[in-house]
Tab-separated table of N, CA and C in Angstrom:
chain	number	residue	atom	x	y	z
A	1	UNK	N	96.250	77.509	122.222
A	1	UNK	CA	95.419	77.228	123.360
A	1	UNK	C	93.983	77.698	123.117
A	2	UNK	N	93.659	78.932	122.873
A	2	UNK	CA	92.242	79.581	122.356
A	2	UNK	C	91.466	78.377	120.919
A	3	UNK	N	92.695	78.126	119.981
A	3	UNK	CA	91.748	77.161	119.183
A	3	UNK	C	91.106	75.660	120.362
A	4	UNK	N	91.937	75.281	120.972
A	4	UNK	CA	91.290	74.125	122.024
A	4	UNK	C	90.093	74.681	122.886
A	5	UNK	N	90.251	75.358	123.573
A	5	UNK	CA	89.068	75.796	124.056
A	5	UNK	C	87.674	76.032	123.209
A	6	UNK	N	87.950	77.062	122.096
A	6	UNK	CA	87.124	77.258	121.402
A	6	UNK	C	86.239	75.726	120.487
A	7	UNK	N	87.354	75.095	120.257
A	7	UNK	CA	86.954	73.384	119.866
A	7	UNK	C	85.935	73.018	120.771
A	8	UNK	N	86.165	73.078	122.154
A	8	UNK	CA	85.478	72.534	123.516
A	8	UNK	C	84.333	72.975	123.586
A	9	UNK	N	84.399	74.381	123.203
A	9	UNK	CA	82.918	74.962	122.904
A	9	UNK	C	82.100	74.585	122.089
A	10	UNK	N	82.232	74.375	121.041
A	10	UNK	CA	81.687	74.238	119.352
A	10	UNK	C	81.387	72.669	120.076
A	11	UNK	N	82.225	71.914	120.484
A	11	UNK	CA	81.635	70.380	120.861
A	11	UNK	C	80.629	70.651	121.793
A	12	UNK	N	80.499	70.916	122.681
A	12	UNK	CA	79.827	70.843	123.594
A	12	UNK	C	78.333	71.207	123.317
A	13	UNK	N	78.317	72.742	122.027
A	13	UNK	CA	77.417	72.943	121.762
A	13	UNK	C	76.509	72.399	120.531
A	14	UNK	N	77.607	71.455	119.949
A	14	UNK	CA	76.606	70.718	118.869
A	14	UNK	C	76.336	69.978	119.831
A	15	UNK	N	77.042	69.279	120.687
A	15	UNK	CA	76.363	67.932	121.745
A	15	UNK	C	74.992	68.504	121.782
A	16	UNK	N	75.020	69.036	122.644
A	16	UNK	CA	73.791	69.851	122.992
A	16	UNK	C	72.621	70.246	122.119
A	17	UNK	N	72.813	70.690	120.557
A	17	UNK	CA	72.136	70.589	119.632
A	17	UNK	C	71.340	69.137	118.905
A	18	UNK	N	72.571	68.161	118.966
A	18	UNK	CA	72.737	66.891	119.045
A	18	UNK	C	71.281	66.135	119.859
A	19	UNK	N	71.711	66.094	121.423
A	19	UNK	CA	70.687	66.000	122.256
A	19	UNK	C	69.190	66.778	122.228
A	20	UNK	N	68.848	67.683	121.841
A	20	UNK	CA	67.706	68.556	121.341
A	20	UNK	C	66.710	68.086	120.178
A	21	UNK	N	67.632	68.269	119.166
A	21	UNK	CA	67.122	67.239	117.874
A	21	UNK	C	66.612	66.144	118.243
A	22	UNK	N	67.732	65.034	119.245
A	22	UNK	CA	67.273	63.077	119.636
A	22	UNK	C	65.730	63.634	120.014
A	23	UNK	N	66.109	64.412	121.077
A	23	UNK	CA	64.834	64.457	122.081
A	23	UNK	C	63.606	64.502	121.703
A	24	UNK	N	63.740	65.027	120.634
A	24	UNK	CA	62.688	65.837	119.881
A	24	UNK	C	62.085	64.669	119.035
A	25	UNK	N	62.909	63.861	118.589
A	25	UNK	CA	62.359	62.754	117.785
A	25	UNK	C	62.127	61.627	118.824
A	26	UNK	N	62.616	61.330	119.666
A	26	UNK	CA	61.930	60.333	120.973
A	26	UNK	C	60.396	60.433	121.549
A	27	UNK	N	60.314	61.873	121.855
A	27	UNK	CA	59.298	62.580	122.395
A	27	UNK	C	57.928	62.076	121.264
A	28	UNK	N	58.110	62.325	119.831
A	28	UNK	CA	57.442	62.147	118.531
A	28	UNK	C	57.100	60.617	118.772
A	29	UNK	N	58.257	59.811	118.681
A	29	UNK	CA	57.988	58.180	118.702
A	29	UNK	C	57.507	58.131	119.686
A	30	UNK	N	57.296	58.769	121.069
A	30	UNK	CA	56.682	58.142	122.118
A	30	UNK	C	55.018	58.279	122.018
A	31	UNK	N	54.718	59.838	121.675
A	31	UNK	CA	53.146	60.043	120.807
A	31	UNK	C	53.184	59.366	120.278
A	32	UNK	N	53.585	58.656	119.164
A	32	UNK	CA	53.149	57.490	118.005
A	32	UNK	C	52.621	56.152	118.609
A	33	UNK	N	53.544	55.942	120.235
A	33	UNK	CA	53.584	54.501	120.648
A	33	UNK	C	52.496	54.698	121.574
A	34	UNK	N	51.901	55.512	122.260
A	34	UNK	CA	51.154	55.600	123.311
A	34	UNK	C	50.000	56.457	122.609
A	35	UNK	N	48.957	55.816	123.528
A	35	UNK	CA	47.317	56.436	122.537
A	35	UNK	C	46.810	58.171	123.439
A	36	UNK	N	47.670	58.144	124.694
A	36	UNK	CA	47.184	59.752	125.082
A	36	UNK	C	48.552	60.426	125.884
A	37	UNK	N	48.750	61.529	125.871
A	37	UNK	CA	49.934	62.087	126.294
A	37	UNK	C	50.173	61.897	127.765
A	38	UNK	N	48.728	61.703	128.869
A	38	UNK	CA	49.428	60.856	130.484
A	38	UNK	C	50.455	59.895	130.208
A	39	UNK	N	49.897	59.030	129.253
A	39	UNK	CA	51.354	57.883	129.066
A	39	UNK	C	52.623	58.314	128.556
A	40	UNK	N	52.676	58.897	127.737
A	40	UNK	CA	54.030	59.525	127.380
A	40	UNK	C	54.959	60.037	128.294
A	41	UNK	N	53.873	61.292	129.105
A	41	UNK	CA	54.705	61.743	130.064
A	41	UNK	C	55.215	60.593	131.410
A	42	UNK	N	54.037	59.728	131.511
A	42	UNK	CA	54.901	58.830	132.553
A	42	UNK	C	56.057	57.819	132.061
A	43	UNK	N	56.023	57.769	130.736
A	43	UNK	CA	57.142	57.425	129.943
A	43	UNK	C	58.607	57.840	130.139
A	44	UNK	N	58.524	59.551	130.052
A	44	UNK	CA	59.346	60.262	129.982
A	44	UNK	C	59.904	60.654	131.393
A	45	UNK	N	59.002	60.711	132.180
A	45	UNK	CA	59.707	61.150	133.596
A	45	UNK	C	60.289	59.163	133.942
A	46	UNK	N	60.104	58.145	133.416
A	46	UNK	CA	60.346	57.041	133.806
A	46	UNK	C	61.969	56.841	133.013
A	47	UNK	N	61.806	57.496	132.016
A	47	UNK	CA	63.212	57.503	130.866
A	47	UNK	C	64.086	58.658	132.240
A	48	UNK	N	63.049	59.468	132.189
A	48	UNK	CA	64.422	60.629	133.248
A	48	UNK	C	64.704	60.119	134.825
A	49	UNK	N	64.425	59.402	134.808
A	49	UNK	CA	64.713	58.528	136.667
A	49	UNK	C	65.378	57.472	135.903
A	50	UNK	N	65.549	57.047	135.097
A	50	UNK	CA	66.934	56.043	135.271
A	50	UNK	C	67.914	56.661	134.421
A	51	UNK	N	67.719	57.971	133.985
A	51	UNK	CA	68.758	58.576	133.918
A	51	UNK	C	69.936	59.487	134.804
A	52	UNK	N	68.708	59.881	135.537
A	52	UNK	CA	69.053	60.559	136.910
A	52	UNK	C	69.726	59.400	137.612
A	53	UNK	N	69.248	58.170	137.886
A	53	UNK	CA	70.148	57.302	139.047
A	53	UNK	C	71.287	57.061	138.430
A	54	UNK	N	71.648	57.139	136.812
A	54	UNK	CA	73.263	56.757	136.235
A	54	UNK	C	73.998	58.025	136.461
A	55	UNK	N	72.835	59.167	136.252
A	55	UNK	CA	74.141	60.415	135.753
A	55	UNK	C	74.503	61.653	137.260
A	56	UNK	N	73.690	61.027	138.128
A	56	UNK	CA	74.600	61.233	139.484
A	56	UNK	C	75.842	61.073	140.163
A	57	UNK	N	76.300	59.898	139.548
A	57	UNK	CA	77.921	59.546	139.628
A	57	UNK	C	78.899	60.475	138.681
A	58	UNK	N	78.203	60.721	137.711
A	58	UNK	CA	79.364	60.872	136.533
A	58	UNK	C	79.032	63.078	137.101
A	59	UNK	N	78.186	63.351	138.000
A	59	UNK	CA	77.892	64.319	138.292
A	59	UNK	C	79.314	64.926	139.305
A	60	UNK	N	78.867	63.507	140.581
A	60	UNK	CA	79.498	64.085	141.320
A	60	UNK	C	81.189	63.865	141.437
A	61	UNK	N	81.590	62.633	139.995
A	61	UNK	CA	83.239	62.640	139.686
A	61	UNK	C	83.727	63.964	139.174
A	62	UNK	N	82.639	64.537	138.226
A	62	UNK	CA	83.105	66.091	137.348
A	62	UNK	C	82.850	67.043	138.228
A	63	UNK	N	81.799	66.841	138.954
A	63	UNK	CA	81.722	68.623	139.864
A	63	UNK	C	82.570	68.789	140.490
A	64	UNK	N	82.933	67.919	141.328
A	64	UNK	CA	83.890	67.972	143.149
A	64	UNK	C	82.966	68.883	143.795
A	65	UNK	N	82.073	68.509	143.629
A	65	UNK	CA	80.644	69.314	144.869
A	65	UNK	C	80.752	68.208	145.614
A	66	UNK	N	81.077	69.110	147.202
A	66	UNK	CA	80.991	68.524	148.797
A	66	UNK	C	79.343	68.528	148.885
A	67	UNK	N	79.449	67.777	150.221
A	67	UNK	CA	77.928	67.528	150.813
A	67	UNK	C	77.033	68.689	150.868
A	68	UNK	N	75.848	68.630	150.659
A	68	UNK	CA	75.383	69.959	150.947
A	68	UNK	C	74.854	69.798	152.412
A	69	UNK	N	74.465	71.026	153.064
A	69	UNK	CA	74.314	71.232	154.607
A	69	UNK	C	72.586	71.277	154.890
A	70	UNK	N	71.873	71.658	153.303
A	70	UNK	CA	70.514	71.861	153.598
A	70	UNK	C	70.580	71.745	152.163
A	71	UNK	N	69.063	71.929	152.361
A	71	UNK	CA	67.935	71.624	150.760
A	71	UNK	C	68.122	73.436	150.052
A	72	UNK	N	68.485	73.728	151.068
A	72	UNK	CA	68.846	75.369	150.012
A	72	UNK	C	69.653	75.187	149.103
A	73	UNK	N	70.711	75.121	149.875
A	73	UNK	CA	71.683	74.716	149.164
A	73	UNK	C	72.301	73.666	148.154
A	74	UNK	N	71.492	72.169	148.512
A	74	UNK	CA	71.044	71.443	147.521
A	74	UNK	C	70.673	71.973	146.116
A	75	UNK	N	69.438	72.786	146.107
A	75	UNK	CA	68.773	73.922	145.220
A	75	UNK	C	69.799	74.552	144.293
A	76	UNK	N	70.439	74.844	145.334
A	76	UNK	CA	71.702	75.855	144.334
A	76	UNK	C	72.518	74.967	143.476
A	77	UNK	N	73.166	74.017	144.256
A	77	UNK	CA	74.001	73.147	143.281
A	77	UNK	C	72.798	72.486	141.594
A	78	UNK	N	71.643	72.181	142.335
A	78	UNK	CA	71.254	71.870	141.205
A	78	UNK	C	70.919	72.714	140.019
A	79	UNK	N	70.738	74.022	140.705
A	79	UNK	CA	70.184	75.209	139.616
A	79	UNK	C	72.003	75.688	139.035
A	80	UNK	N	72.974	76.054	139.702
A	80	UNK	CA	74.144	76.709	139.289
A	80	UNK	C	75.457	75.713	138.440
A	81	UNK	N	75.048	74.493	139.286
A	81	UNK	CA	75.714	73.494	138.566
A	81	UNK	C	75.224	72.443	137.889
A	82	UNK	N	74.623	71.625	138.347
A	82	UNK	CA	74.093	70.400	137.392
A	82	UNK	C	73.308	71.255	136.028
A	83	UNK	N	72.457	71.737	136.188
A	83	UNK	CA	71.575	72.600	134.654
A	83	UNK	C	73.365	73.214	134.054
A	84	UNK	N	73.541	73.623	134.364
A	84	UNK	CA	74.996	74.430	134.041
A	84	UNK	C	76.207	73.175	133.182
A	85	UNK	N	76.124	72.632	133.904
A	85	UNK	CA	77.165	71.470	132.915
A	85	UNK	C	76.432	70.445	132.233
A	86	UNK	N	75.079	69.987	132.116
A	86	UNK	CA	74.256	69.228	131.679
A	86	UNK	C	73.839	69.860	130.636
A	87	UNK	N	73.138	71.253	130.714
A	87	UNK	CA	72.111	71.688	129.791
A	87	UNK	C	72.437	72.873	129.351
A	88	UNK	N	74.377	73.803	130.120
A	88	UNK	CA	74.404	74.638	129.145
A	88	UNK	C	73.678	76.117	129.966
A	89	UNK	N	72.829	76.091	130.954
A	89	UNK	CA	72.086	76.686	131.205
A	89	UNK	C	71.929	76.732	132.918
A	90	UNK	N	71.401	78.104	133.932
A	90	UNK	CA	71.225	78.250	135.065
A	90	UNK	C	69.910	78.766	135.447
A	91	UNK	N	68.929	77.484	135.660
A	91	UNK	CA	67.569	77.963	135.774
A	91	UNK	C	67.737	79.370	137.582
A	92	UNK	N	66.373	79.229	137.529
A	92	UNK	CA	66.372	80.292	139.057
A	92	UNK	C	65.464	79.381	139.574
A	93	UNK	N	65.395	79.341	140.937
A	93	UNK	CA	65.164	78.990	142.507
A	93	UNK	C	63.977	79.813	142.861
A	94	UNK	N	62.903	79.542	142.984
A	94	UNK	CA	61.768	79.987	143.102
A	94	UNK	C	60.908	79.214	143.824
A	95	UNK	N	59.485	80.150	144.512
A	95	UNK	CA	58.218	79.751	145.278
A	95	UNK	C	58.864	78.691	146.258
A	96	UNK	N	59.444	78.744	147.259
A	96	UNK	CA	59.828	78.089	148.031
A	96	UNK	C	58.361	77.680	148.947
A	97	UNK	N	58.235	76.630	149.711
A	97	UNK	CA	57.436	76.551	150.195
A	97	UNK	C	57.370	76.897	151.857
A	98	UNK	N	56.377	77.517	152.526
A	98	UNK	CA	57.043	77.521	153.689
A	98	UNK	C	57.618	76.853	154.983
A	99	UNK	N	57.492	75.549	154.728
A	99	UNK	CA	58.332	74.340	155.486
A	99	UNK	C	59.661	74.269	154.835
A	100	UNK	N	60.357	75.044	153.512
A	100	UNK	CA	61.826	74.525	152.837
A	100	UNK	C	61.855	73.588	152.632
A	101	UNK	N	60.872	73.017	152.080
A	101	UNK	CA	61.136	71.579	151.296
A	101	UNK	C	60.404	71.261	150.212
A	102	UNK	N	60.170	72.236	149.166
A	102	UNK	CA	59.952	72.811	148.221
A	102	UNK	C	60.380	73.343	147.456
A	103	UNK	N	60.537	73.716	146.278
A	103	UNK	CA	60.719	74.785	145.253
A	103	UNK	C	60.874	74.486	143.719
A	104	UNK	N	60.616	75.796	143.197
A	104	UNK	CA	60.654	75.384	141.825
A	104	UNK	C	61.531	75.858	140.981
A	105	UNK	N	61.769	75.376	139.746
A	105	UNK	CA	63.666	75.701	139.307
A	105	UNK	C	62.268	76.561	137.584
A	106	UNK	N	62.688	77.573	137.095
A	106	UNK	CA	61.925	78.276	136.565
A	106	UNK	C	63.357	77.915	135.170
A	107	UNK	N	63.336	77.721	133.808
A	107	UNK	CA	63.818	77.570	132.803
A	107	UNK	C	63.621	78.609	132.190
A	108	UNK	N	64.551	79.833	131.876
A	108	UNK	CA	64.294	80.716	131.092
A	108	UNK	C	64.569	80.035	129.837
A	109	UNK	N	65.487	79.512	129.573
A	109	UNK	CA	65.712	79.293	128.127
A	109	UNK	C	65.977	77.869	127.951
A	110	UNK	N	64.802	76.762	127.651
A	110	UNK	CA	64.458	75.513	127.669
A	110	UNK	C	65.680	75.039	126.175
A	111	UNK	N	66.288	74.865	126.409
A	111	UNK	CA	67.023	73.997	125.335
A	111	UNK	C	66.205	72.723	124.594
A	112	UNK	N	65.744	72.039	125.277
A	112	UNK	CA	64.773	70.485	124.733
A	112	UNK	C	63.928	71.482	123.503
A	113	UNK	N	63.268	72.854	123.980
A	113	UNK	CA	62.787	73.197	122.937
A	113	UNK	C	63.147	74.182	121.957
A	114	UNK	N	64.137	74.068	121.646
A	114	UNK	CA	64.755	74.918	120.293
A	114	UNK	C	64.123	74.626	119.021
A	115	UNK	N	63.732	73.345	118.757
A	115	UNK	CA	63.257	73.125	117.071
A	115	UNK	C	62.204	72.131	117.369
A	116	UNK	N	61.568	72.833	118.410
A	116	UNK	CA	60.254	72.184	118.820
A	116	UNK	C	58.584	72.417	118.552
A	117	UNK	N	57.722	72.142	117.414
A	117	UNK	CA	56.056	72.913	117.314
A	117	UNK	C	55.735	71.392	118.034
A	118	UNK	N	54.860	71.716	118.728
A	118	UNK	CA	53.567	70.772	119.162
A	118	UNK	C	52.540	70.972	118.680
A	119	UNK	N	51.723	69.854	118.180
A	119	UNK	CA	50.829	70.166	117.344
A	119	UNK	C	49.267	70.197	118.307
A	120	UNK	N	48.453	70.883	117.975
A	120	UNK	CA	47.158	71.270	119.010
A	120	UNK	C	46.815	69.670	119.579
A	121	UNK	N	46.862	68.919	119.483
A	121	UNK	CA	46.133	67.687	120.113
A	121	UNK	C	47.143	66.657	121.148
A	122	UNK	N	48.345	68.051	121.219
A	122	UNK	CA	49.029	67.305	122.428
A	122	UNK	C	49.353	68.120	123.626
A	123	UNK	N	47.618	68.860	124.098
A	123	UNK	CA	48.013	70.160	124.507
A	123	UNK	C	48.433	69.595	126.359
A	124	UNK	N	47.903	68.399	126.447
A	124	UNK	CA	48.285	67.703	128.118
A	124	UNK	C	50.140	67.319	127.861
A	125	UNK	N	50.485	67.384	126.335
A	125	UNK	CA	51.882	66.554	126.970
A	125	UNK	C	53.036	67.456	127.709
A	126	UNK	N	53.660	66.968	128.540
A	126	UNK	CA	54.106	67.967	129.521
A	126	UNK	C	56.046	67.069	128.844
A	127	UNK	N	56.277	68.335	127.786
A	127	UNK	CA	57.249	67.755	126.897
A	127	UNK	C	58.640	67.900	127.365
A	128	UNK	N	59.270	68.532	128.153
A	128	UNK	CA	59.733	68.202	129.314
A	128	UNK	C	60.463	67.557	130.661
A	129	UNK	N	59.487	66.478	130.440
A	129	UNK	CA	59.067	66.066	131.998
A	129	UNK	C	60.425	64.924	132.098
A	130	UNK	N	60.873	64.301	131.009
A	130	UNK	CA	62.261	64.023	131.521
A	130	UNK	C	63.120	64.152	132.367
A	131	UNK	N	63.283	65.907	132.569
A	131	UNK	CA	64.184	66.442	133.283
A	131	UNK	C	63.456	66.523	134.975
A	132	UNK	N	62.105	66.210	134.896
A	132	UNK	CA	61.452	65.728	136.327
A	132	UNK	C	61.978	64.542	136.699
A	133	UNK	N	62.096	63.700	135.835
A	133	UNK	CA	62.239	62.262	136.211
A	133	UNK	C	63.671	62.289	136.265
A	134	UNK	N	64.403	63.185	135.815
A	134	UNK	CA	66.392	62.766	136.345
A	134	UNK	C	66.296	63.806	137.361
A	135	UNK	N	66.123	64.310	137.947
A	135	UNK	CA	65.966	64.811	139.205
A	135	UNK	C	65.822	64.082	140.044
A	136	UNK	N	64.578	63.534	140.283
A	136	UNK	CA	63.956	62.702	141.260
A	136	UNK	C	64.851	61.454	141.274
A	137	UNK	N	64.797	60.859	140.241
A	137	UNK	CA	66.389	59.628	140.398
A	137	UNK	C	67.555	60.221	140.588
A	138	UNK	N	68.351	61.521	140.547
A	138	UNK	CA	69.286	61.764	140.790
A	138	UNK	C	69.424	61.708	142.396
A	139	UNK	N	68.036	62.888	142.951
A	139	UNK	CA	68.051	63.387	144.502
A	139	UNK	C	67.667	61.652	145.358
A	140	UNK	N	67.143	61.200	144.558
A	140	UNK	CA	66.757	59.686	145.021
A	140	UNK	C	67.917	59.091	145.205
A	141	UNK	N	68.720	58.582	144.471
A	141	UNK	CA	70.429	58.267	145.138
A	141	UNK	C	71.057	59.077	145.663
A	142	UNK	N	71.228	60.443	145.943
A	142	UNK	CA	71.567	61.082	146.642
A	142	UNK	C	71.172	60.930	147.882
A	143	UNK	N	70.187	60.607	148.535
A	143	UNK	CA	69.328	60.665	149.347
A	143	UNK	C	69.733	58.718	150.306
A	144	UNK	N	70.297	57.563	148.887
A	144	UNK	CA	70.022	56.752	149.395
A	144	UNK	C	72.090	56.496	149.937
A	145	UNK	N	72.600	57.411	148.939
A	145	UNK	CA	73.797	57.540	149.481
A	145	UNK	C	74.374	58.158	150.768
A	146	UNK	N	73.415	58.995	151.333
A	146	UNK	CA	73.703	59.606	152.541
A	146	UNK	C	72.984	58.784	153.787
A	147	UNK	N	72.168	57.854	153.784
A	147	UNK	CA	71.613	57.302	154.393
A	147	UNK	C	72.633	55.697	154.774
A	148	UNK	N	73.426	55.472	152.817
A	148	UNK	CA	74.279	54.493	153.462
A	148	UNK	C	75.656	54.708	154.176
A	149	UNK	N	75.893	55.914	153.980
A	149	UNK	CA	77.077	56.641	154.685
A	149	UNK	C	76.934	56.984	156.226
A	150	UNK	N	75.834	56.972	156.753
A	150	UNK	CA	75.306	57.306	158.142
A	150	UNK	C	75.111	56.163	158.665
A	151	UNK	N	75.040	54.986	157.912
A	151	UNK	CA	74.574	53.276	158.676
A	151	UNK	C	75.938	53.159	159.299
């Protein structure tokens, strides 16, 4: 039983190594294809919103996370679970704003950049910003699923 598990691990974490490396060479081809790093990044948060609208389903078949009751708590699932089974990792919940409909998820330990130099003339690219753009398409069907559940 310990060798299976331990298998599960070792997969999961080359996946993950796997995904780091791609990223890393996507990110490269996208500088090559675009003449200043604004485009890239709207590239990349455009690559992470239609990733976010696919990988919301396959989120909420593996979690069995119920509805959330508020955006706090929203927060949490996304910081304790989604980063957690996606990336391996549990950012923190920070600078809330004072209306609660705000906040920022702080990455101690960025996986995308493990075997990552940027070279000085890509000091605007916000390398990254992927994981902005599957957010926003994730909470974006989330958002359009609770709205068709209330019609």
């Amino acid at each position: 039983m310990s060798r299976q598990a331990n298998r599960g691990t070792e997969s999961k974490k080359m996946s993950s190594e796997l995904f780091t490396l791609t990223y890393g060479a996507l990110v490269t081809q996208l500088c090559k294809d675009y003449e200043n790093d604004e485009d890239v990044n709207k590239q990349l948060d455009k690559m992470g919103y239609n990733i976010g609208v696919r990988l919301i389903e396959d989120f909420l078949a593996r979690s069995n996370v119920g509805r959330c009751h508020d955006f706090r708590e929203t927060a949490d699932v996304i910081a304790k679970v989604a980063f957690k089974m996606y990336l391996g990792i549990t950012p923190s919940i920070t600078n809330w704003s004072p209306a609660g409909d705000e906040f920022s998820l702080i990455l101690e330990n960025n996986p995308l950049v493990d075997f990552v130099e940027l070279p000085d003339n890509h000091s605007s690219l916000i390398y990254s910003n992927l994981l902005c753009g599957v957010l926003r398409g994730a909470l974006e069907m989330i958002r359009k699923l609770r709205y068709a559940a209330n019609a």
